[in-house]
């Protein structure tokens, strides 16, 4: 049962690499601790900087699941939050990572090419794209302009 729970922890958060010297679930249970490394890039409202910390839906989900695992299995799993400077840096880091217990958090669209390069968990929000095309509508360059232009449309 405990092996299944760590597998779930790692799969829920997209563990992409596991090195030979990493702490696996059996070792984490023996030592009561493990560190997961989360490489993330800003993607509000999912994960974004907030003062000296991190905030967002994915940040909260990860922390709640770690808290649950720590309480339910008497472990001390912690997260090492590593902010990347760009989406490309986050994705390339995860694609080429060679450290144990690493995963990513951002708005990663699952494409067939990416699915060949890294392991993804199941999506929890559909990846929707909308194209609005009308010569009578101006281009929105930021969220404020978008809200103003599309208010009531």
Short mmCIF file of C-alpha atoms in Angstrom, two decimals:
data_model
loop_
_atom_site.label_atom_id
_atom_site.label_comp_id
_atom_site.label_asym_id
_atom_site.label_seq_id
_atom_site.Cartn_x
_atom_site.Cartn_y
_atom_site.Cartn_z
CA UNK A 1 0.00 0.00 0.00
CA UNK A 2 2.77 2.47 0.92
CA UNK A 3 4.62 1.77 -2.33
CA UNK A 4 1.43 2.58 -4.22
CA UNK A 5 0.99 5.88 -2.40
CA UNK A 6 4.48 7.17 -3.28
CA UNK A 7 3.95 6.04 -6.85
CA UNK A 8 0.78 8.13 -6.81
CA UNK A 9 2.61 11.11 -5.28
CA UNK A 10 5.25 10.95 -7.98
CA UNK A 11 2.80 10.30 -10.81
CA UNK A 12 0.35 13.00 -9.74
CA UNK A 13 3.12 15.56 -9.96
CA UNK A 14 4.79 14.23 -13.07
CA UNK A 15 8.05 12.82 -11.76
CA UNK A 16 10.16 12.79 -14.87
CA UNK A 17 13.45 11.34 -13.70
CA UNK A 18 14.73 9.01 -11.05
CA UNK A 19 18.47 8.73 -10.54
CA UNK A 20 20.26 5.67 -9.19
CA UNK A 21 21.13 7.44 -5.93
CA UNK A 22 17.66 8.93 -5.36
CA UNK A 23 15.51 8.25 -2.32
CA UNK A 24 12.77 5.85 -3.38
CA UNK A 25 9.58 5.20 -1.43
CA UNK A 26 11.00 2.25 0.53
CA UNK A 27 14.02 4.33 1.57
CA UNK A 28 11.80 7.30 2.40
CA UNK A 29 9.77 5.09 4.73
CA UNK A 30 12.93 3.81 6.45
CA UNK A 31 14.43 7.29 6.89
CA UNK A 32 11.04 9.04 7.15
CA UNK A 33 12.10 11.68 4.62
CA UNK A 34 12.54 12.54 0.94
CA UNK A 35 12.88 15.71 -1.12
CA UNK A 36 11.05 16.32 -4.38
CA UNK A 37 12.41 18.95 -6.79
CA UNK A 38 9.75 21.02 -8.54
CA UNK A 39 10.94 23.03 -11.55
CA UNK A 40 8.29 25.60 -12.30
CA UNK A 41 7.61 28.59 -14.52
CA UNK A 42 5.01 31.31 -13.95
CA UNK A 43 1.57 30.36 -15.18
CA UNK A 44 -1.05 32.29 -13.23
CA UNK A 45 -3.41 31.08 -11.73
CA UNK A 46 -1.68 27.67 -11.66
CA UNK A 47 1.72 28.56 -10.23
CA UNK A 48 3.29 31.98 -9.81
CA UNK A 49 5.51 34.00 -7.47
CA UNK A 50 3.90 35.61 -4.45
CA UNK A 51 6.25 37.75 -2.41
CA UNK A 52 9.11 35.52 -1.31
CA UNK A 53 7.03 32.39 -1.87
CA UNK A 54 5.00 30.60 -4.51
CA UNK A 55 1.22 30.53 -4.93
CA UNK A 56 -1.43 29.08 -7.22
CA UNK A 57 -3.62 26.05 -7.86
CA UNK A 58 -0.75 23.64 -8.61
CA UNK A 59 1.30 24.94 -5.69
CA UNK A 60 -1.66 24.33 -3.36
CA UNK A 61 -2.37 20.86 -4.82
CA UNK A 62 1.24 19.77 -4.45
CA UNK A 63 1.50 21.06 -0.88
CA UNK A 64 -1.83 19.50 0.16
CA UNK A 65 -0.87 16.13 -1.29
CA UNK A 66 2.54 16.22 0.41
CA UNK A 67 0.87 17.18 3.70
CA UNK A 68 -1.58 14.29 3.29
CA UNK A 69 1.23 11.84 2.53
CA UNK A 70 3.31 13.08 5.45
CA UNK A 71 0.40 12.70 7.86
CA UNK A 72 -0.99 9.44 6.53
CA UNK A 73 2.36 7.67 6.24
CA UNK A 74 4.39 9.44 8.92
CA UNK A 75 6.96 10.72 6.44
CA UNK A 76 8.72 14.03 6.00
CA UNK A 77 8.51 14.68 2.27
CA UNK A 78 9.52 18.21 1.33
CA UNK A 79 9.50 20.22 -1.89
CA UNK A 80 12.46 22.12 -3.28
CA UNK A 81 10.78 24.83 -5.41
CA UNK A 82 13.05 25.84 -8.32
CA UNK A 83 11.78 28.75 -10.42
CA UNK A 84 12.82 28.74 -14.07
CA UNK A 85 13.30 31.89 -16.16
CA UNK A 86 11.18 30.72 -19.09
CA UNK A 87 8.84 27.96 -20.17
CA UNK A 88 11.60 26.66 -22.46
CA UNK A 89 14.05 26.47 -19.56
CA UNK A 90 11.53 24.58 -17.42
CA UNK A 91 10.64 22.13 -20.18
CA UNK A 92 14.24 21.58 -21.35
CA UNK A 93 15.39 21.09 -17.74
CA UNK A 94 12.75 18.43 -17.17
CA UNK A 95 13.43 16.79 -20.52
CA UNK A 96 17.16 16.48 -19.77
CA UNK A 97 17.17 16.21 -15.96
CA UNK A 98 19.47 13.73 -14.28
CA UNK A 99 18.53 14.19 -10.63
CA UNK A 100 16.15 12.04 -8.63
CA UNK A 101 12.56 12.95 -7.80
CA UNK A 102 12.21 15.88 -10.21
CA UNK A 103 8.96 17.10 -11.72
CA UNK A 104 7.51 20.23 -13.29
CA UNK A 105 4.66 22.64 -12.73
CA UNK A 106 3.42 25.15 -15.30
CA UNK A 107 0.96 25.21 -18.17
CA UNK A 108 2.45 22.28 -20.08
CA UNK A 109 0.38 21.42 -23.13
CA UNK A 110 0.65 17.73 -23.92
CA UNK A 111 1.59 17.33 -27.57
CA UNK A 112 2.49 14.05 -29.29
CA UNK A 113 6.11 15.22 -29.61
CA UNK A 114 6.37 16.19 -25.93
CA UNK A 115 4.73 12.93 -24.88
CA UNK A 116 7.64 11.14 -26.56
CA UNK A 117 10.17 13.25 -24.63
CA UNK A 118 8.80 13.31 -21.08
CA UNK A 119 6.23 11.54 -18.91
CA UNK A 120 3.00 13.41 -18.23
CA UNK A 121 0.30 12.77 -15.69
CA UNK A 122 -3.29 12.90 -16.82
CA UNK A 123 -4.50 16.44 -17.33
CA UNK A 124 -6.88 17.85 -14.77
CA UNK A 125 -8.04 20.83 -16.85
CA UNK A 126 -8.71 20.62 -20.60
CA UNK A 127 -6.25 22.48 -22.81
CA UNK A 128 -8.60 24.90 -24.56
CA UNK A 129 -7.62 27.42 -27.18
CA UNK A 130 -9.90 30.06 -28.61
CA UNK A 131 -9.28 32.09 -31.73
CA UNK A 132 -11.35 35.23 -32.15
CA UNK A 133 -11.25 36.73 -35.60
CA UNK A 134 -13.13 39.87 -36.58
CA UNK A 135 -11.74 42.85 -38.48
CA UNK A 136 -13.91 45.15 -36.35
CA UNK A 137 -12.20 44.12 -33.10
CA UNK A 138 -8.89 45.66 -32.05
CA UNK A 139 -5.96 43.54 -30.90
CA UNK A 140 -5.71 43.06 -27.14
CA UNK A 141 -2.14 43.38 -25.91
CA UNK A 142 -2.80 42.61 -22.25
CA UNK A 143 -5.51 41.32 -19.91
CA UNK A 144 -6.94 44.78 -19.20
CA UNK A 145 -7.38 45.49 -22.92
CA UNK A 146 -8.82 42.00 -23.48
CA UNK A 147 -11.38 42.53 -20.72
CA UNK A 148 -12.30 45.95 -22.08
CA UNK A 149 -12.63 44.79 -25.69
CA UNK A 150 -14.62 41.62 -24.94
CA UNK A 151 -16.79 42.94 -22.10
CA UNK A 152 -20.36 42.15 -23.12
CA UNK A 153 -19.46 40.31 -26.31
#
